[in-house]
Coordinates of C-alpha atoms in Angstrom, one line a residue:
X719 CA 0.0 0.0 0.0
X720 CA 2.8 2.2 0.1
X721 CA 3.3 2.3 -2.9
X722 CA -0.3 3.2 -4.1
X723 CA 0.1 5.9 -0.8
X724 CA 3.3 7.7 -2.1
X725 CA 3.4 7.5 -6.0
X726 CA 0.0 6.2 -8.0
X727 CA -2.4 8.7 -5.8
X728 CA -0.3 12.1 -6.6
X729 CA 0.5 10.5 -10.4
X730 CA -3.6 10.2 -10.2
X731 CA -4.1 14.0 -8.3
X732 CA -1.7 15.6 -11.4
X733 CA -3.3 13.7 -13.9
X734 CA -6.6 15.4 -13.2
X735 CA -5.1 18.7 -13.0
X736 CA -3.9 17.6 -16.3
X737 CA -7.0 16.9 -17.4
X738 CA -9.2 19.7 -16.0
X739 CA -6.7 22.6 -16.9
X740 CA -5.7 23.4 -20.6
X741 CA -3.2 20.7 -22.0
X742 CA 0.4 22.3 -21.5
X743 CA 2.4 22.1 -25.0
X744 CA 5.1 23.9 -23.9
X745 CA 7.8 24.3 -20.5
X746 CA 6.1 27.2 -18.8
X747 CA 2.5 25.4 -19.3
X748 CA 3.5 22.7 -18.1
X749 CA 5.1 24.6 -14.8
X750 CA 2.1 25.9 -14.3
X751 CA 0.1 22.6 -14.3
X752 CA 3.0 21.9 -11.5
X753 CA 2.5 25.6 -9.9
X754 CA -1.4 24.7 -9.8
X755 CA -1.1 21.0 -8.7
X756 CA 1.5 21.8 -5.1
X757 CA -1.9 23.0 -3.4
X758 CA -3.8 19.7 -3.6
X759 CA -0.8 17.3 -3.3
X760 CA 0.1 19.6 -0.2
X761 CA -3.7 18.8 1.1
X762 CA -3.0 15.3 0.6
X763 CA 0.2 14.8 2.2
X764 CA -1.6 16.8 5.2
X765 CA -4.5 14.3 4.7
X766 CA -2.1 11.4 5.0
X767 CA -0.3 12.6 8.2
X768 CA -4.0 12.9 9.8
X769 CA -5.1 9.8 8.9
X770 CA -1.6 8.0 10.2
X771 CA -2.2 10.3 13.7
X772 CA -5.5 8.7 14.1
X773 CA -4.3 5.3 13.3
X774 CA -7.0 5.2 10.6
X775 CA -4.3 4.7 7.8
X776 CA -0.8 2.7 8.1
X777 CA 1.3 4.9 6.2
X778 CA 4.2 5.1 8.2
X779 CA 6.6 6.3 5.6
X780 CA 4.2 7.5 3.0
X781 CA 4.0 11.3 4.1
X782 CA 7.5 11.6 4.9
X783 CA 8.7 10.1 1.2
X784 CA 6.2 12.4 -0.4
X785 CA 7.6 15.8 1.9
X786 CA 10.8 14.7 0.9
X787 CA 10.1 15.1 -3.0
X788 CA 7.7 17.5 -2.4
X789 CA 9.7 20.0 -0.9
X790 CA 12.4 20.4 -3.3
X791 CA 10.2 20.2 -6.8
X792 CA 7.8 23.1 -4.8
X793 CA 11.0 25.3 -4.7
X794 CA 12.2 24.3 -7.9
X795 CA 8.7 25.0 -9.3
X796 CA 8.3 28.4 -7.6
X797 CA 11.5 29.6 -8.8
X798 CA 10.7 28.7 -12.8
X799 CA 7.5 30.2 -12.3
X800 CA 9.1 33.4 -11.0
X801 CA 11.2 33.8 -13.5
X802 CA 8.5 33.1 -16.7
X803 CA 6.9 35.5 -15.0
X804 CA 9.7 38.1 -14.9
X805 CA 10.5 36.9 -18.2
X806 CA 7.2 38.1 -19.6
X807 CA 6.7 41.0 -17.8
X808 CA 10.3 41.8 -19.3
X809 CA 8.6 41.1 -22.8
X810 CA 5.2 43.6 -22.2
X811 CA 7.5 46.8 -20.9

């Protein structure tokens, strides 16, 4: 189960983001599928870490894997999208 916990629920979370937000065809779309998607996968991981507090769920390791590559691809994903966003604003003036 930890393996449905920590990778095939937050494949399935961007996978509707993918699907309910315009298809991204090129870098910056696709950073801001990622940009749009940190909220929910954020929600789950605190969703998880309830669940294993109240010993409804056995996910030992499952919230700490996913804050663990979480963390990192949130900064990384802030910073790009800082920066297409500079970049355009560069562009309009």
């Amino acid at each position: 189960m930890f393996y449905v916990y920590s990778i095939l629920i937050p494949l399935l979370i961007l996978g509707l983001n993918y699907l309910v937000m315009d298809k991204p065809f090129s870098f910056e779309r696709f950073i801001h599928l990622l940009f749009k998607a940190l909220p929910h996968l954020f929600g789950y991981i605190l969703l998880l870490y309830y669940l294993n507090a109240e010993h409804d769920v056995d996910v030992t390791w499952a919230p700490i894997t996913l804050i663990t590559f979480l963390i990192p691809l949130a900064i990384s994903v802030i910073i790009l999208k800082l920066f297409f966003w500079i970049k355009k604003r560069k562009s309009i003036v």
